[in-house]
mmCIF file of C-alpha atoms in Angstrom:
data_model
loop_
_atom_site.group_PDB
_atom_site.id
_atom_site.type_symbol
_atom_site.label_atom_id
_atom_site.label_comp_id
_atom_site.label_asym_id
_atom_site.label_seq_id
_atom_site.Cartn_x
_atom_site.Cartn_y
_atom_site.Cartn_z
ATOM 1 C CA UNK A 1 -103.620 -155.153 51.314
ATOM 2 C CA UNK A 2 -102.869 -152.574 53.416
ATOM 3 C CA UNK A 3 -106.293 -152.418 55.458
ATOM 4 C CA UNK A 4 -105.493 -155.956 55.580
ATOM 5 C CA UNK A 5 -102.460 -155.468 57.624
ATOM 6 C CA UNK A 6 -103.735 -152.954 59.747
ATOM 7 C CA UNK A 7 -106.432 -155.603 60.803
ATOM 8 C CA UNK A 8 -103.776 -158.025 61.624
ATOM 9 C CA UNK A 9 -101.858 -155.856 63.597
ATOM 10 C CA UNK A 10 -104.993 -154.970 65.136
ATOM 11 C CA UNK A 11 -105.772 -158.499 65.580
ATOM 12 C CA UNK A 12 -102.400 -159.512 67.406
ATOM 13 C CA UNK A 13 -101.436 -156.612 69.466
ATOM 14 C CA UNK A 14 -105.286 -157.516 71.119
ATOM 15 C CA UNK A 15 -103.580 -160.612 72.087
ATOM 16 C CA UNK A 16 -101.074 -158.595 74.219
ATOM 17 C CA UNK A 17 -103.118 -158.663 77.688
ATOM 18 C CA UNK A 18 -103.655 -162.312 77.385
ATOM 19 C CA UNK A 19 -100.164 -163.664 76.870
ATOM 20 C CA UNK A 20 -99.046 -161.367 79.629
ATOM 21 C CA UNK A 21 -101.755 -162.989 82.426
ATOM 22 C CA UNK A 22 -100.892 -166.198 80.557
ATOM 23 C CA UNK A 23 -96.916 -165.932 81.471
ATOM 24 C CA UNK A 24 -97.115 -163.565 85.175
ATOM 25 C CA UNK A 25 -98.332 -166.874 86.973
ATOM 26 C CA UNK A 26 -94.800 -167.591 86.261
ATOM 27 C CA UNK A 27 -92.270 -164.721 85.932
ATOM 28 C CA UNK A 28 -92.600 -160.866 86.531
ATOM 29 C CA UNK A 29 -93.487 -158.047 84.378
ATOM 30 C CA UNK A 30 -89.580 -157.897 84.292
ATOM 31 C CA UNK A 31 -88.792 -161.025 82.738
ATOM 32 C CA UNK A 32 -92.082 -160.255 80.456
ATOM 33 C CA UNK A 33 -90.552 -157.765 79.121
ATOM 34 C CA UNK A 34 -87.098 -159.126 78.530
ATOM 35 C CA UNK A 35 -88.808 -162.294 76.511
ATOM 36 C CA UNK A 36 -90.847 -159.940 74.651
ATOM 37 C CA UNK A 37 -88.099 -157.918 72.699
ATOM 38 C CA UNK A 38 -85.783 -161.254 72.735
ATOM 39 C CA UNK A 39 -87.787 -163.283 70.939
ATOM 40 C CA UNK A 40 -89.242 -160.373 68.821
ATOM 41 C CA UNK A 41 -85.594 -159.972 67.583
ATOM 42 C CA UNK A 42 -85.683 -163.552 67.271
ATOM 43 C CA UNK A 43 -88.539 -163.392 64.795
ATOM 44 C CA UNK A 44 -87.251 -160.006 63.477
ATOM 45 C CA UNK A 45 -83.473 -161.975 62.584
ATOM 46 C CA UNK A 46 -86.116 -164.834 61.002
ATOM 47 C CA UNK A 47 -87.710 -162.481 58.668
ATOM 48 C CA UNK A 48 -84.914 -160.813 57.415
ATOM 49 C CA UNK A 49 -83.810 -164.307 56.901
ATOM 50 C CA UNK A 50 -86.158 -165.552 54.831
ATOM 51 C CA UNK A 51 -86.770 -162.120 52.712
ATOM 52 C CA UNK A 52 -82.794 -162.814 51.985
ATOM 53 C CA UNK A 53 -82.048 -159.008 52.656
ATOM 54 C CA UNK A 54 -78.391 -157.787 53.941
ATOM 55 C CA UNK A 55 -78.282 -155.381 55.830
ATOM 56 C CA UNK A 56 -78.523 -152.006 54.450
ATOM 57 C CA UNK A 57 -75.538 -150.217 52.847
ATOM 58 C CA UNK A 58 -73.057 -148.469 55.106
ATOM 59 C CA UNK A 59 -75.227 -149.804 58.017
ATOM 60 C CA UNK A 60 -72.082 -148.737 60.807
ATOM 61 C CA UNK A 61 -72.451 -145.220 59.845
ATOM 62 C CA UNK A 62 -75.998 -145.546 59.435
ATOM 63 C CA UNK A 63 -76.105 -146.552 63.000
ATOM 64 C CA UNK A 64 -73.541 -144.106 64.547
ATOM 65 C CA UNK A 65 -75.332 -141.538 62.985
ATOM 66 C CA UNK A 66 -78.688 -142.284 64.313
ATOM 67 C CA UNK A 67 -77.233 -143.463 67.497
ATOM 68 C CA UNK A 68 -78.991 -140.880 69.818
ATOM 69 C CA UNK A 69 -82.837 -141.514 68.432
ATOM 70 C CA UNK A 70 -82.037 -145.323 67.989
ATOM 71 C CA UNK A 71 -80.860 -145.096 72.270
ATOM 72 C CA UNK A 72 -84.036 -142.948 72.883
ATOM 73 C CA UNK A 73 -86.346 -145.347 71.121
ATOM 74 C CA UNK A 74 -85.069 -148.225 72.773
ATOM 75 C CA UNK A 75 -84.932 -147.106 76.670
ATOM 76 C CA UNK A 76 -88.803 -145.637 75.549
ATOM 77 C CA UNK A 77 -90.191 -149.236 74.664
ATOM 78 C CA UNK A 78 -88.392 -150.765 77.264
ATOM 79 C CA UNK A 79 -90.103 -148.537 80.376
ATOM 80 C CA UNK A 80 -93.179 -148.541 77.949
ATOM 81 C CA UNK A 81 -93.518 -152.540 77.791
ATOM 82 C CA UNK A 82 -92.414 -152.883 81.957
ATOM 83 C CA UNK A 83 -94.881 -150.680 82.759
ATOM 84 C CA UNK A 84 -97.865 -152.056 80.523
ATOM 85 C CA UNK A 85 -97.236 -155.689 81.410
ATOM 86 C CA UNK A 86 -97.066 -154.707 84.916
ATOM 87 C CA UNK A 87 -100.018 -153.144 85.048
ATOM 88 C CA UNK A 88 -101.934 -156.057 82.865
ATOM 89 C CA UNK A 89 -100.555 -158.587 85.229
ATOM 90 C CA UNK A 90 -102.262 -156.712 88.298
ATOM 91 C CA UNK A 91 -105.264 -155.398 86.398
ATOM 92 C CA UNK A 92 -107.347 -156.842 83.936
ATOM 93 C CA UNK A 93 -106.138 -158.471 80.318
ATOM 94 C CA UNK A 94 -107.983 -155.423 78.516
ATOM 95 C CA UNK A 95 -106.471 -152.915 80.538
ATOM 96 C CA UNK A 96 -103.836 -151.757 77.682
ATOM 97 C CA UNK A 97 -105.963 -150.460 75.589
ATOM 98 C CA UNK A 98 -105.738 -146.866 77.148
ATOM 99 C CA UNK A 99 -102.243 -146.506 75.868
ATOM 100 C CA UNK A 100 -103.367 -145.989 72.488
ATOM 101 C CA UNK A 101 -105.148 -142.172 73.332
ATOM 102 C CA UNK A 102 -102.308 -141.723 75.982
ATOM 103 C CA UNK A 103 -100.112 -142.319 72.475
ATOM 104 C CA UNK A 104 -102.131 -140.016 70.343
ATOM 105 C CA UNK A 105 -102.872 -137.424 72.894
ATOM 106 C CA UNK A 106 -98.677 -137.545 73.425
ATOM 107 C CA UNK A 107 -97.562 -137.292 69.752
ATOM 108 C CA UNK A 108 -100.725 -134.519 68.832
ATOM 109 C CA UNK A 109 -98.754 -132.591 71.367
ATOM 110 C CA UNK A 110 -95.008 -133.389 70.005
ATOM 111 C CA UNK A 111 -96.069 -132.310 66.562
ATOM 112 C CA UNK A 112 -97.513 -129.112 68.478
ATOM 113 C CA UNK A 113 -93.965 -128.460 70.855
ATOM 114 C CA UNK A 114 -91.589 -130.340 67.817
ATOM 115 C CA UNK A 115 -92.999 -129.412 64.495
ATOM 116 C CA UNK A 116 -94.642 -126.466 65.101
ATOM 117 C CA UNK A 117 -98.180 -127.739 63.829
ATOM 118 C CA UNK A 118 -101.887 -125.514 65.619
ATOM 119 C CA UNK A 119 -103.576 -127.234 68.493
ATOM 120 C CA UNK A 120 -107.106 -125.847 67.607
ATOM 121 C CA UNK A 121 -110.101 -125.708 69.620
ATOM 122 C CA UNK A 122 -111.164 -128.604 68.087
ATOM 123 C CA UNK A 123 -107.956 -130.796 68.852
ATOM 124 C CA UNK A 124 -108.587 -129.863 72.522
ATOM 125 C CA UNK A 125 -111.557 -131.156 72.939
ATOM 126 C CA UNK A 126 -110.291 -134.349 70.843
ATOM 127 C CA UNK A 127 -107.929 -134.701 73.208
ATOM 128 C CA UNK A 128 -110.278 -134.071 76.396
ATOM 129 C CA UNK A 129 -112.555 -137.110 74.915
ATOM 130 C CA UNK A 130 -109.786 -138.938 75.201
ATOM 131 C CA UNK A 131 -108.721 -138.832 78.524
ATOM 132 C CA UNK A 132 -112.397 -138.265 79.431
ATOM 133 C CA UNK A 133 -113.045 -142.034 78.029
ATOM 134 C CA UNK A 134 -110.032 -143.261 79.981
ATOM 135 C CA UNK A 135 -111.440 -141.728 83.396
ATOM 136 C CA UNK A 136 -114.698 -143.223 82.540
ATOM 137 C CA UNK A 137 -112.769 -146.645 81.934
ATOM 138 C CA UNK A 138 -110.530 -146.585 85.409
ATOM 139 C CA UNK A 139 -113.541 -145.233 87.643
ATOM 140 C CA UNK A 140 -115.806 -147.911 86.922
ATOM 141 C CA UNK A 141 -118.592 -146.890 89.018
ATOM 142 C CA UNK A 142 -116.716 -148.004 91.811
ATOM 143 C CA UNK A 143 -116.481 -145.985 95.042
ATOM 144 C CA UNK A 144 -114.149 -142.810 95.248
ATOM 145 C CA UNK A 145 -111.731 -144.161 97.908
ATOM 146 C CA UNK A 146 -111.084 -147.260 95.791
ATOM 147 C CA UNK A 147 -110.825 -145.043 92.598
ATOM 148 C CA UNK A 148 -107.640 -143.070 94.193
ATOM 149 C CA UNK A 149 -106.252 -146.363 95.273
ATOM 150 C CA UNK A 150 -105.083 -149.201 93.090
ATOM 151 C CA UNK A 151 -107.587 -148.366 90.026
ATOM 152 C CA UNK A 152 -106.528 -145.112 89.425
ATOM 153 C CA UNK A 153 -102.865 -146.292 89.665
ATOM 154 C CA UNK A 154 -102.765 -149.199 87.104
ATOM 155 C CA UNK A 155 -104.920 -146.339 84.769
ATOM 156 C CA UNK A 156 -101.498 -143.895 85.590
ATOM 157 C CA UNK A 157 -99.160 -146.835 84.174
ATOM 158 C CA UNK A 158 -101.086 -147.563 81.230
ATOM 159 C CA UNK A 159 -100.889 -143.454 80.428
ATOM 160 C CA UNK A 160 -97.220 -144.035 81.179
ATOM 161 C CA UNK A 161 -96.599 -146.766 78.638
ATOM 162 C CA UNK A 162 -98.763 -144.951 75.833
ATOM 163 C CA UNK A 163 -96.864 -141.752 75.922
ATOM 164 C CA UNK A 164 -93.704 -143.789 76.642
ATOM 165 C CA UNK A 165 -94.758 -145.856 73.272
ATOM 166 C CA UNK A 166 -95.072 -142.446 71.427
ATOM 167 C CA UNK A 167 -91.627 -141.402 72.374
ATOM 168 C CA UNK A 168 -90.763 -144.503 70.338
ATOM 169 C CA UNK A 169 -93.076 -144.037 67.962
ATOM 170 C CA UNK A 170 -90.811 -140.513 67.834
ATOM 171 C CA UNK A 171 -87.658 -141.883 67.560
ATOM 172 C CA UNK A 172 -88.661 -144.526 64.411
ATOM 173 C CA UNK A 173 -89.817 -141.155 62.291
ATOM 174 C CA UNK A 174 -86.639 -139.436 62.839
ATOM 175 C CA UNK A 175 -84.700 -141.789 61.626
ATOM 176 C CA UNK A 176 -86.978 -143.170 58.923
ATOM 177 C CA UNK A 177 -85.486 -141.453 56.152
ATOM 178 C CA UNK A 178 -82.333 -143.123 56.980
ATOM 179 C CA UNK A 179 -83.113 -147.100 58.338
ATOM 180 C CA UNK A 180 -84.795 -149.941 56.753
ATOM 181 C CA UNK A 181 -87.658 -150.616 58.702
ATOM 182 C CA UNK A 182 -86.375 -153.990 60.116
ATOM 183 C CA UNK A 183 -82.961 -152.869 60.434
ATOM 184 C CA UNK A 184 -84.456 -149.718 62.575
ATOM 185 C CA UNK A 185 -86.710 -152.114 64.518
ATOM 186 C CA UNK A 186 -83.997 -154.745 64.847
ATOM 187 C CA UNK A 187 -81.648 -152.484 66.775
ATOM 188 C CA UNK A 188 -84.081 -150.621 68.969
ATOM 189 C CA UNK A 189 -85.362 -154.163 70.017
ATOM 190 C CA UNK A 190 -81.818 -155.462 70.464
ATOM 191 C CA UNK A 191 -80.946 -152.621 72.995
ATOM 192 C CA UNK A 192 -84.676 -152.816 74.836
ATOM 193 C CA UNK A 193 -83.905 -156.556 75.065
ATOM 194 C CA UNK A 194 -79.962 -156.135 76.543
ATOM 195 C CA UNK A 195 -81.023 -153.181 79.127
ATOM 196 C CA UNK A 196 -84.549 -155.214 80.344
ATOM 197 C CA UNK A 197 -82.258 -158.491 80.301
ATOM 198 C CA UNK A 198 -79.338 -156.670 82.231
ATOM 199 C CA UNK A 199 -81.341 -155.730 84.927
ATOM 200 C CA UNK A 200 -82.296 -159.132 85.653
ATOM 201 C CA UNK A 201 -79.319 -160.700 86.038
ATOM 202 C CA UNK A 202 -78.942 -160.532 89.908
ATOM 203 C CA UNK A 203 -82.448 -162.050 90.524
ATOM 204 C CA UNK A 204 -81.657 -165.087 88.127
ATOM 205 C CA UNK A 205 -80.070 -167.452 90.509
ATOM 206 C CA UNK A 206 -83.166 -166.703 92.626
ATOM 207 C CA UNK A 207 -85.153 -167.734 89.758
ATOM 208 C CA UNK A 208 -83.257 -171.266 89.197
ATOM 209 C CA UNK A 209 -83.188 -172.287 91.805
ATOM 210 C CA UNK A 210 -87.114 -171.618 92.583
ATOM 211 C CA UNK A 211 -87.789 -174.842 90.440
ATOM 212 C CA UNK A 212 -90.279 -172.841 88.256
ATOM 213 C CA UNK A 213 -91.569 -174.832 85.634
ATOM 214 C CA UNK A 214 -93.993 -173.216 83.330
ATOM 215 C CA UNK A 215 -96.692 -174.736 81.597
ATOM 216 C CA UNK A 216 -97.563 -174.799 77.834
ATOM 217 C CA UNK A 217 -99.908 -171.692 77.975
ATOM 218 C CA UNK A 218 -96.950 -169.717 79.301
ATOM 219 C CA UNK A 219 -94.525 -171.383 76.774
ATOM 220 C CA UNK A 220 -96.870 -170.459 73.564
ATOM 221 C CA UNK A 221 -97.772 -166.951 75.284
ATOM 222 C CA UNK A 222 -93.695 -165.899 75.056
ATOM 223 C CA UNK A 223 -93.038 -166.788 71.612
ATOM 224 C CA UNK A 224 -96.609 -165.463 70.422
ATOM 225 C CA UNK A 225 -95.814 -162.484 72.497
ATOM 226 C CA UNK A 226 -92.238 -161.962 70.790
ATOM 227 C CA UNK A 227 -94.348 -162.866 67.220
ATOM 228 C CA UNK A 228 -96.579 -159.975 67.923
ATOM 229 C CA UNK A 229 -93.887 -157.896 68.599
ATOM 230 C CA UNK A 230 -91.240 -158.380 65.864
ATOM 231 C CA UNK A 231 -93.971 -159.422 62.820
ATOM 232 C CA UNK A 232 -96.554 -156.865 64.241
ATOM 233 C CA UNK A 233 -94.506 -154.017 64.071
ATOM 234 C CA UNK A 234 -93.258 -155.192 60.415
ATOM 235 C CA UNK A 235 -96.687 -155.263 59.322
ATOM 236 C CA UNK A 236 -97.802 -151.974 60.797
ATOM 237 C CA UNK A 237 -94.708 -150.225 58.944
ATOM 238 C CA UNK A 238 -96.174 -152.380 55.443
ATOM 239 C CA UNK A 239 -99.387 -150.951 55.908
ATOM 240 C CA UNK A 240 -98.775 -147.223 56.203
ATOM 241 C CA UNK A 241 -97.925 -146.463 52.960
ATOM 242 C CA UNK A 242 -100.738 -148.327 51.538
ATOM 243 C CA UNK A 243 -103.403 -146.787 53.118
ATOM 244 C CA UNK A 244 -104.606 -142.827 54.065
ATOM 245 C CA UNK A 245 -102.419 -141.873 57.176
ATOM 246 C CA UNK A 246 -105.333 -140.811 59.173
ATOM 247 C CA UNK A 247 -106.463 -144.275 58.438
ATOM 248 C CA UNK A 248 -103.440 -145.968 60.953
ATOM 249 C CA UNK A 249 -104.644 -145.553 64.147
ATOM 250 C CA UNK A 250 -108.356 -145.899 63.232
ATOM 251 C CA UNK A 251 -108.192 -149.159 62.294
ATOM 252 C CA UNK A 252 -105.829 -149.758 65.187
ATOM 253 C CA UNK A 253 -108.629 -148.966 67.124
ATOM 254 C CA UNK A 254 -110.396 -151.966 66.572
ATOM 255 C CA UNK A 255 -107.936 -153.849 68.953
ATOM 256 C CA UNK A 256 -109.912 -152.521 71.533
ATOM 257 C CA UNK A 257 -112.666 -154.933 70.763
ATOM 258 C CA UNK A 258 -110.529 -157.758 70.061
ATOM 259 C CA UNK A 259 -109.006 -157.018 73.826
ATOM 260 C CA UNK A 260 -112.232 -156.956 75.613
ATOM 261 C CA UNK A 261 -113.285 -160.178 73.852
ATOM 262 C CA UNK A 262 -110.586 -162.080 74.944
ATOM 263 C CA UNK A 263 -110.775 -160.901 78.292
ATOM 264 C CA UNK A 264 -114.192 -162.167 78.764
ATOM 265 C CA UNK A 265 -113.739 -165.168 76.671
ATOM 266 C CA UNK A 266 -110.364 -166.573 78.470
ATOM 267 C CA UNK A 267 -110.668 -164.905 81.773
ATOM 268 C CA UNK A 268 -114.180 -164.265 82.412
ATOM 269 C CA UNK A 269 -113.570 -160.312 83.032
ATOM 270 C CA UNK A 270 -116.894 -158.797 83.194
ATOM 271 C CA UNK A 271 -117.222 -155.311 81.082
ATOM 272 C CA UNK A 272 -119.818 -153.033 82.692
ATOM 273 C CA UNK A 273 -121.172 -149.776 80.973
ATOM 274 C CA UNK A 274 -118.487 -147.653 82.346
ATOM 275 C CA UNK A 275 -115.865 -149.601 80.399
ATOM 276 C CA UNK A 276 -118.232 -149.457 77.107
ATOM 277 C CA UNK A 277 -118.875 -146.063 77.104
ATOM 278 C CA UNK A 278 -115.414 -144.651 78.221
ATOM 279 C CA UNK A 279 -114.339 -146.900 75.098
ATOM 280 C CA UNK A 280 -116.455 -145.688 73.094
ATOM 281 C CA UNK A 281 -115.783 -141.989 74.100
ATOM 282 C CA UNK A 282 -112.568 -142.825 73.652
ATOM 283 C CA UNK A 283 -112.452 -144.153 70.495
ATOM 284 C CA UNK A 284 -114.558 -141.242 69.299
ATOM 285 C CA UNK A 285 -111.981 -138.666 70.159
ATOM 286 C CA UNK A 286 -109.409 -140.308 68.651
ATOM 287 C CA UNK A 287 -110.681 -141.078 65.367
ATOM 288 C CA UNK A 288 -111.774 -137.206 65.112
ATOM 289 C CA UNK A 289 -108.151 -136.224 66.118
ATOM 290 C CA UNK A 290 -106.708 -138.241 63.367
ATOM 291 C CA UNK A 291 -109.462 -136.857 60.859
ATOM 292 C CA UNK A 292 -108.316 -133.662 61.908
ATOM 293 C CA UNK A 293 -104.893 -133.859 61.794
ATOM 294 C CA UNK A 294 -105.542 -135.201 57.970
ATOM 295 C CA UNK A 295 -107.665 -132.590 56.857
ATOM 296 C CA UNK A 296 -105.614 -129.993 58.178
ATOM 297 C CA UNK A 297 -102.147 -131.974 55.755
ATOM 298 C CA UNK A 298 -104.554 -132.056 53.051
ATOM 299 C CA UNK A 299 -105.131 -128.135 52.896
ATOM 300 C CA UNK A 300 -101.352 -128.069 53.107
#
């Protein structure tokens, strides 16, 4: 069951670049953002529902205690999500899936600065596939000047959001051994949804009174995009102890091909070899980073 999960997640975080282009015809990667962790916690509240489960035991101190990580998590996703949807809704719908090396690369380092593990030689170079593949993927065989202008600056904010993820990503293993993982997931989400919401309050009267009236693309787009995030992140937390740890962010990987599809099936994106073999350099590097970091806790 637990590849099974994996594959879902997979499966509906690939889905992430086409609600986004589905909904920016309509609002900003602002308001993206805000509807994303709203009606995740939405879902989230729904699920917790249904599974009949209080909250956890001493839950106040719980929180208070975990107060710092849970603040540091949630101000992470936030800037992670604003500046991936941003990005997707002036790039292309596949263009997210370099925050998944900018994630690795960012916590191989954190468990090098934090936790004291080796970056060996063969980590390095890992790590230099990585952002070799993500090069390969912004360039695009197109000409230098246009490289250094707007390509090279969406790549930047999808590098952004990935290491912004892993600080997240950071934050929900420190506090782990001390949340359930809805209840840890539920209030990170809650305070990335108030501080994206609060910042939108000035432009809403703007936003009324425009008349904007979206359609039933962008209306199924926010509450699949709020699914994905409340339900994906449940699932992802299901599968890890199921499964080999090195094993995660393999199968993760696979979004990558789900994202491309969609991007040629519902937007007619065209994928050149540059984009398949910086993906596929990518993906390489990434896969032997986690196969490293697993041999090296097996030997432990």
């Amino acid at each position: 069951m637990g590849y099974i999960y994996l594959l879902c997640v997979a499966l509906l975080f690939s889905f992430g670049g086409t609600c986004v282009k589905l909904i920016s015809p309509y609002f900003d990667a602002g308001y993206i953002t805000f509807f994303r962790f709203a009606v995740g916690v939405l879902f989230l509240l729904l699920l917790k529902a249904m599974k009949r489960q209080p909250f956890q035991q001493h839950f106040g101190q719980v929180l208070k205690h975990s107060a710092g990580w849970i603040l540091f998590g949630a101000v992470s996703k936030w800037l992670a999500y604003l500046t991936e949807n941003y990005a997707i809704a002036h790039g292309t719908s596949y263009g997210n899936i370099v925050t998944q090396p900018a994630q690795t690369v960012f916590l191989t380092l954190a468990s090098v600065l934090l936790f004291k593990e080796k970056l060996t030689f063969s980590k390095v170079l890992c790590i230099l596939m990585c952002m070799g593949g993500v090069l390969c993927i912004s360039w695009n065989g197109r000409p230098l000047d246009v490289f250094l202008g707007e390509n090279i600056f969406l790549t930047i904010l999808f590098w952004i959001s990935g290491t912004l993820a892993g600080c997240h990503v950071l934050s929900q293993k420190m506090i782990a051994d001390r949340m359930d993982v809805i209840d840890s997931n539920l209030s990170i989400f809650a305070l990335s949804a108030l501080f994206s919401g609060s910042v939108l309050i000035p432009s809403v009267p703007n936003v009324v009174s425009s008349g904007i009236t979206p359609d039933l693309a962008c209306i199924f787009a926010i509450l699949l995009f709020g699914f994905i995030t409340g339900i994906g992140f449940y699932l992802n937390a299901k599968a890890i102890p199921l499964v080999p740890f090195y094993m995660v962010p393999i199968i993760q990987s696979t979004m990558v091909i789900f994202s491309i599809t969609w991007g040629i099936l519902f937007f007619h994106e065209s994928i050149s070899i540059y984009i398949i073999g910086g993906t596929l350099l990518f993906v390489v590097g990434l896969i032997c980073l986690q196969l490293l970091n697993a041999a090296e806790k097996s030997k432990k």
